[in-house]
């Protein structure tokens, strides 16, 4: 059910997700913006226009919210929500939440670990 609302938000029938995940991967934004492509370096110089993520882990460290999210492909990536998101996400964001983000920056410190960073303007739908 977590993914059902996100799929309907983009005009995809939830039954498709449960039956044939490959079909969902052909629908925008799932086809263009996912962690498989991010880990290949496709977003090193541009932002992910829209991405749908499920929150796996969530912890507050100093002034940031550190998260681990999974996309529809099942790939996971670490992320950082800036402090300016606090009021918007504090009550809504919990483990298992599915969120829609826009204009997300992806970066890497080494070629094995990729991160995404989110500021308030990136949150489209929780």
mmCIF file of the C-alpha atoms, coordinates in Angstrom:
data_MODEL
# 
_entry.id   MODEL 
# 
loop_
_atom_site.group_PDB 
_atom_site.id 
_atom_site.type_symbol 
_atom_site.label_atom_id 
_atom_site.label_alt_id 
_atom_site.label_comp_id 
_atom_site.label_asym_id 
_atom_site.label_entity_id 
_atom_site.label_seq_id 
_atom_site.pdbx_PDB_ins_code 
_atom_site.Cartn_x 
_atom_site.Cartn_y 
_atom_site.Cartn_z 
_atom_site.occupancy 
_atom_site.B_iso_or_equiv 
_atom_site.pdbx_formal_charge 
_atom_site.auth_seq_id 
_atom_site.auth_comp_id 
_atom_site.auth_asym_id 
_atom_site.auth_atom_id 
_atom_site.pdbx_PDB_model_num 
ATOM 1   C CA . UNK A 1 1   ? 0.000  0.000  0.000   1.00 0.00 ? 1   UNK A CA 1 
ATOM 2   C CA . UNK A 1 2   ? 2.931  2.368  0.620   1.00 0.00 ? 2   UNK A CA 1 
ATOM 3   C CA . UNK A 1 3   ? 3.830  2.442  -3.040  1.00 0.00 ? 3   UNK A CA 1 
ATOM 4   C CA . UNK A 1 4   ? 0.213  2.463  -4.235  1.00 0.00 ? 4   UNK A CA 1 
ATOM 5   C CA . UNK A 1 5   ? -0.347 6.164  -3.506  1.00 0.00 ? 5   UNK A CA 1 
ATOM 6   C CA . UNK A 1 6   ? 2.911  7.138  -5.199  1.00 0.00 ? 6   UNK A CA 1 
ATOM 7   C CA . UNK A 1 7   ? 2.029  5.080  -8.260  1.00 0.00 ? 7   UNK A CA 1 
ATOM 8   C CA . UNK A 1 8   ? -1.434 6.634  -8.487  1.00 0.00 ? 8   UNK A CA 1 
ATOM 9   C CA . UNK A 1 9   ? 0.168  10.079 -8.117  1.00 0.00 ? 9   UNK A CA 1 
ATOM 10  C CA . UNK A 1 10  ? 1.922  9.366  -11.436 1.00 0.00 ? 10  UNK A CA 1 
ATOM 11  C CA . UNK A 1 11  ? -1.070 7.703  -13.078 1.00 0.00 ? 11  UNK A CA 1 
ATOM 12  C CA . UNK A 1 12  ? 0.066  4.093  -12.667 1.00 0.00 ? 12  UNK A CA 1 
ATOM 13  C CA . UNK A 1 13  ? -2.462 1.546  -11.448 1.00 0.00 ? 13  UNK A CA 1 
ATOM 14  C CA . UNK A 1 14  ? -1.140 -0.054 -8.227  1.00 0.00 ? 14  UNK A CA 1 
ATOM 15  C CA . UNK A 1 15  ? -2.052 -3.522 -9.500  1.00 0.00 ? 15  UNK A CA 1 
ATOM 16  C CA . UNK A 1 16  ? 0.666  -3.140 -12.130 1.00 0.00 ? 16  UNK A CA 1 
ATOM 17  C CA . UNK A 1 17  ? 3.284  -2.754 -9.391  1.00 0.00 ? 17  UNK A CA 1 
ATOM 18  C CA . UNK A 1 18  ? 2.273  -5.971 -7.661  1.00 0.00 ? 18  UNK A CA 1 
ATOM 19  C CA . UNK A 1 19  ? 2.005  -7.955 -10.864 1.00 0.00 ? 19  UNK A CA 1 
ATOM 20  C CA . UNK A 1 20  ? 4.630  -6.646 -13.245 1.00 0.00 ? 20  UNK A CA 1 
ATOM 21  C CA . UNK A 1 21  ? 7.282  -4.367 -11.817 1.00 0.00 ? 21  UNK A CA 1 
ATOM 22  C CA . UNK A 1 22  ? 9.038  -4.197 -15.204 1.00 0.00 ? 22  UNK A CA 1 
ATOM 23  C CA . UNK A 1 23  ? 6.068  -2.261 -16.615 1.00 0.00 ? 23  UNK A CA 1 
ATOM 24  C CA . UNK A 1 24  ? 6.370  0.338  -13.858 1.00 0.00 ? 24  UNK A CA 1 
ATOM 25  C CA . UNK A 1 25  ? 10.033 0.803  -14.757 1.00 0.00 ? 25  UNK A CA 1 
ATOM 26  C CA . UNK A 1 26  ? 8.917  2.019  -18.191 1.00 0.00 ? 26  UNK A CA 1 
ATOM 27  C CA . UNK A 1 27  ? 6.795  4.834  -16.695 1.00 0.00 ? 27  UNK A CA 1 
ATOM 28  C CA . UNK A 1 28  ? 8.177  8.295  -15.917 1.00 0.00 ? 28  UNK A CA 1 
ATOM 29  C CA . UNK A 1 29  ? 9.709  9.120  -13.422 1.00 0.00 ? 29  UNK A CA 1 
ATOM 30  C CA . UNK A 1 30  ? 10.612 5.531  -12.523 1.00 0.00 ? 30  UNK A CA 1 
ATOM 31  C CA . UNK A 1 31  ? 12.169 4.937  -15.940 1.00 0.00 ? 31  UNK A CA 1 
ATOM 32  C CA . UNK A 1 32  ? 14.399 8.012  -15.877 1.00 0.00 ? 32  UNK A CA 1 
ATOM 33  C CA . UNK A 1 33  ? 15.233 8.627  -12.236 1.00 0.00 ? 33  UNK A CA 1 
ATOM 34  C CA . UNK A 1 34  ? 16.336 5.727  -10.063 1.00 0.00 ? 34  UNK A CA 1 
ATOM 35  C CA . UNK A 1 35  ? 19.331 4.693  -7.978  1.00 0.00 ? 35  UNK A CA 1 
ATOM 36  C CA . UNK A 1 36  ? 20.628 2.239  -10.575 1.00 0.00 ? 36  UNK A CA 1 
ATOM 37  C CA . UNK A 1 37  ? 21.240 5.168  -12.935 1.00 0.00 ? 37  UNK A CA 1 
ATOM 38  C CA . UNK A 1 38  ? 22.519 7.363  -10.093 1.00 0.00 ? 38  UNK A CA 1 
ATOM 39  C CA . UNK A 1 39  ? 25.121 4.773  -9.125  1.00 0.00 ? 39  UNK A CA 1 
ATOM 40  C CA . UNK A 1 40  ? 26.273 4.639  -12.744 1.00 0.00 ? 40  UNK A CA 1 
ATOM 41  C CA . UNK A 1 41  ? 27.058 8.349  -12.454 1.00 0.00 ? 41  UNK A CA 1 
ATOM 42  C CA . UNK A 1 42  ? 24.268 9.645  -14.698 1.00 0.00 ? 42  UNK A CA 1 
ATOM 43  C CA . UNK A 1 43  ? 23.424 12.431 -12.230 1.00 0.00 ? 43  UNK A CA 1 
ATOM 44  C CA . UNK A 1 44  ? 26.925 13.578 -11.351 1.00 0.00 ? 44  UNK A CA 1 
ATOM 45  C CA . UNK A 1 45  ? 26.424 16.810 -13.285 1.00 0.00 ? 45  UNK A CA 1 
ATOM 46  C CA . UNK A 1 46  ? 22.650 17.163 -13.243 1.00 0.00 ? 46  UNK A CA 1 
ATOM 47  C CA . UNK A 1 47  ? 19.853 16.719 -10.737 1.00 0.00 ? 47  UNK A CA 1 
ATOM 48  C CA . UNK A 1 48  ? 17.252 13.986 -10.562 1.00 0.00 ? 48  UNK A CA 1 
ATOM 49  C CA . UNK A 1 49  ? 14.086 15.790 -11.692 1.00 0.00 ? 49  UNK A CA 1 
ATOM 50  C CA . UNK A 1 50  ? 11.758 13.487 -9.735  1.00 0.00 ? 50  UNK A CA 1 
ATOM 51  C CA . UNK A 1 51  ? 12.376 10.385 -7.694  1.00 0.00 ? 51  UNK A CA 1 
ATOM 52  C CA . UNK A 1 52  ? 10.100 8.232  -5.555  1.00 0.00 ? 52  UNK A CA 1 
ATOM 53  C CA . UNK A 1 53  ? 11.685 6.690  -2.461  1.00 0.00 ? 53  UNK A CA 1 
ATOM 54  C CA . UNK A 1 54  ? 10.755 4.525  0.494   1.00 0.00 ? 54  UNK A CA 1 
ATOM 55  C CA . UNK A 1 55  ? 12.361 5.449  3.807   1.00 0.00 ? 55  UNK A CA 1 
ATOM 56  C CA . UNK A 1 56  ? 14.244 2.494  5.335   1.00 0.00 ? 56  UNK A CA 1 
ATOM 57  C CA . UNK A 1 57  ? 16.221 4.164  8.152   1.00 0.00 ? 57  UNK A CA 1 
ATOM 58  C CA . UNK A 1 58  ? 15.950 7.583  9.740   1.00 0.00 ? 58  UNK A CA 1 
ATOM 59  C CA . UNK A 1 59  ? 18.126 9.304  12.355  1.00 0.00 ? 59  UNK A CA 1 
ATOM 60  C CA . UNK A 1 60  ? 18.814 12.858 13.465  1.00 0.00 ? 60  UNK A CA 1 
ATOM 61  C CA . UNK A 1 61  ? 22.487 13.834 13.685  1.00 0.00 ? 61  UNK A CA 1 
ATOM 62  C CA . UNK A 1 62  ? 23.237 17.422 14.677  1.00 0.00 ? 62  UNK A CA 1 
ATOM 63  C CA . UNK A 1 63  ? 21.367 19.648 12.228  1.00 0.00 ? 63  UNK A CA 1 
ATOM 64  C CA . UNK A 1 64  ? 20.556 17.023 9.613   1.00 0.00 ? 64  UNK A CA 1 
ATOM 65  C CA . UNK A 1 65  ? 18.249 14.071 9.146   1.00 0.00 ? 65  UNK A CA 1 
ATOM 66  C CA . UNK A 1 66  ? 20.263 11.140 7.827   1.00 0.00 ? 66  UNK A CA 1 
ATOM 67  C CA . UNK A 1 67  ? 18.225 8.549  5.979   1.00 0.00 ? 67  UNK A CA 1 
ATOM 68  C CA . UNK A 1 68  ? 18.583 5.394  3.992   1.00 0.00 ? 68  UNK A CA 1 
ATOM 69  C CA . UNK A 1 69  ? 16.045 5.093  1.206   1.00 0.00 ? 69  UNK A CA 1 
ATOM 70  C CA . UNK A 1 70  ? 15.138 2.499  -1.370  1.00 0.00 ? 70  UNK A CA 1 
ATOM 71  C CA . UNK A 1 71  ? 13.718 3.182  -4.805  1.00 0.00 ? 71  UNK A CA 1 
ATOM 72  C CA . UNK A 1 72  ? 11.335 1.032  -6.818  1.00 0.00 ? 72  UNK A CA 1 
ATOM 73  C CA . UNK A 1 73  ? 14.259 -1.050 -8.166  1.00 0.00 ? 73  UNK A CA 1 
ATOM 74  C CA . UNK A 1 74  ? 15.138 -2.086 -4.608  1.00 0.00 ? 74  UNK A CA 1 
ATOM 75  C CA . UNK A 1 75  ? 18.458 -0.222 -4.665  1.00 0.00 ? 75  UNK A CA 1 
ATOM 76  C CA . UNK A 1 76  ? 19.321 1.721  -1.510  1.00 0.00 ? 76  UNK A CA 1 
ATOM 77  C CA . UNK A 1 77  ? 21.182 4.983  -1.048  1.00 0.00 ? 77  UNK A CA 1 
ATOM 78  C CA . UNK A 1 78  ? 22.090 7.191  1.885   1.00 0.00 ? 78  UNK A CA 1 
ATOM 79  C CA . UNK A 1 79  ? 20.550 10.631 1.984   1.00 0.00 ? 79  UNK A CA 1 
ATOM 80  C CA . UNK A 1 80  ? 20.682 13.831 3.966   1.00 0.00 ? 80  UNK A CA 1 
ATOM 81  C CA . UNK A 1 81  ? 17.705 16.103 4.602   1.00 0.00 ? 81  UNK A CA 1 
ATOM 82  C CA . UNK A 1 82  ? 18.837 19.634 5.432   1.00 0.00 ? 82  UNK A CA 1 
ATOM 83  C CA . UNK A 1 83  ? 17.645 21.271 8.659   1.00 0.00 ? 83  UNK A CA 1 
ATOM 84  C CA . UNK A 1 84  ? 15.318 23.590 6.709   1.00 0.00 ? 84  UNK A CA 1 
ATOM 85  C CA . UNK A 1 85  ? 13.129 20.527 6.011   1.00 0.00 ? 85  UNK A CA 1 
ATOM 86  C CA . UNK A 1 86  ? 12.567 19.848 9.712   1.00 0.00 ? 86  UNK A CA 1 
ATOM 87  C CA . UNK A 1 87  ? 9.114  21.368 10.096  1.00 0.00 ? 87  UNK A CA 1 
ATOM 88  C CA . UNK A 1 88  ? 7.839  19.802 6.890   1.00 0.00 ? 88  UNK A CA 1 
ATOM 89  C CA . UNK A 1 89  ? 9.027  16.263 7.603   1.00 0.00 ? 89  UNK A CA 1 
ATOM 90  C CA . UNK A 1 90  ? 9.186  15.966 11.386  1.00 0.00 ? 90  UNK A CA 1 
ATOM 91  C CA . UNK A 1 91  ? 5.658  14.636 11.902  1.00 0.00 ? 91  UNK A CA 1 
ATOM 92  C CA . UNK A 1 92  ? 5.145  12.895 8.559   1.00 0.00 ? 92  UNK A CA 1 
ATOM 93  C CA . UNK A 1 93  ? 8.420  11.110 7.860   1.00 0.00 ? 93  UNK A CA 1 
ATOM 94  C CA . UNK A 1 94  ? 8.801  7.687  9.443   1.00 0.00 ? 94  UNK A CA 1 
ATOM 95  C CA . UNK A 1 95  ? 10.189 4.314  8.497   1.00 0.00 ? 95  UNK A CA 1 
ATOM 96  C CA . UNK A 1 96  ? 8.220  2.948  5.559   1.00 0.00 ? 96  UNK A CA 1 
ATOM 97  C CA . UNK A 1 97  ? 7.056  6.347  4.282   1.00 0.00 ? 97  UNK A CA 1 
ATOM 98  C CA . UNK A 1 98  ? 7.087  6.741  0.503   1.00 0.00 ? 98  UNK A CA 1 
ATOM 99  C CA . UNK A 1 99  ? 8.037  10.235 -0.654  1.00 0.00 ? 99  UNK A CA 1 
ATOM 100 C CA . UNK A 1 100 ? 8.293  12.066 -3.961  1.00 0.00 ? 100 UNK A CA 1 
ATOM 101 C CA . UNK A 1 101 ? 11.291 14.372 -4.313  1.00 0.00 ? 101 UNK A CA 1 
ATOM 102 C CA . UNK A 1 102 ? 12.228 16.783 -7.099  1.00 0.00 ? 102 UNK A CA 1 
ATOM 103 C CA . UNK A 1 103 ? 15.500 18.394 -8.212  1.00 0.00 ? 103 UNK A CA 1 
ATOM 104 C CA . UNK A 1 104 ? 17.590 16.108 -6.013  1.00 0.00 ? 104 UNK A CA 1 
ATOM 105 C CA . UNK A 1 105 ? 21.376 16.387 -6.076  1.00 0.00 ? 105 UNK A CA 1 
ATOM 106 C CA . UNK A 1 106 ? 23.418 13.189 -6.034  1.00 0.00 ? 106 UNK A CA 1 
ATOM 107 C CA . UNK A 1 107 ? 27.085 13.140 -5.090  1.00 0.00 ? 107 UNK A CA 1 
ATOM 108 C CA . UNK A 1 108 ? 29.842 10.689 -4.271  1.00 0.00 ? 108 UNK A CA 1 
ATOM 109 C CA . UNK A 1 109 ? 32.848 10.848 -2.000  1.00 0.00 ? 109 UNK A CA 1 
ATOM 110 C CA . UNK A 1 110 ? 34.327 7.744  -3.596  1.00 0.00 ? 110 UNK A CA 1 
ATOM 111 C CA . UNK A 1 111 ? 33.112 5.647  -6.487  1.00 0.00 ? 111 UNK A CA 1 
ATOM 112 C CA . UNK A 1 112 ? 31.499 3.075  -4.227  1.00 0.00 ? 112 UNK A CA 1 
ATOM 113 C CA . UNK A 1 113 ? 29.253 5.289  -2.116  1.00 0.00 ? 113 UNK A CA 1 
ATOM 114 C CA . UNK A 1 114 ? 26.637 7.679  -3.471  1.00 0.00 ? 114 UNK A CA 1 
ATOM 115 C CA . UNK A 1 115 ? 24.502 10.078 -1.447  1.00 0.00 ? 115 UNK A CA 1 
ATOM 116 C CA . UNK A 1 116 ? 21.591 12.361 -2.201  1.00 0.00 ? 116 UNK A CA 1 
ATOM 117 C CA . UNK A 1 117 ? 20.896 15.664 -0.496  1.00 0.00 ? 117 UNK A CA 1 
ATOM 118 C CA . UNK A 1 118 ? 17.486 17.249 0.009   1.00 0.00 ? 118 UNK A CA 1 
ATOM 119 C CA . UNK A 1 119 ? 16.515 20.803 0.906   1.00 0.00 ? 119 UNK A CA 1 
ATOM 120 C CA . UNK A 1 120 ? 12.951 21.929 1.600   1.00 0.00 ? 120 UNK A CA 1 
ATOM 121 C CA . UNK A 1 121 ? 12.254 22.875 -2.023  1.00 0.00 ? 121 UNK A CA 1 
ATOM 122 C CA . UNK A 1 122 ? 12.971 19.271 -3.069  1.00 0.00 ? 122 UNK A CA 1 
ATOM 123 C CA . UNK A 1 123 ? 10.025 17.791 -1.195  1.00 0.00 ? 123 UNK A CA 1 
ATOM 124 C CA . UNK A 1 124 ? 7.106  17.376 -3.576  1.00 0.00 ? 124 UNK A CA 1 
ATOM 125 C CA . UNK A 1 125 ? 4.871  14.919 -1.716  1.00 0.00 ? 125 UNK A CA 1 
ATOM 126 C CA . UNK A 1 126 ? 5.071  12.945 1.516   1.00 0.00 ? 126 UNK A CA 1 
# 
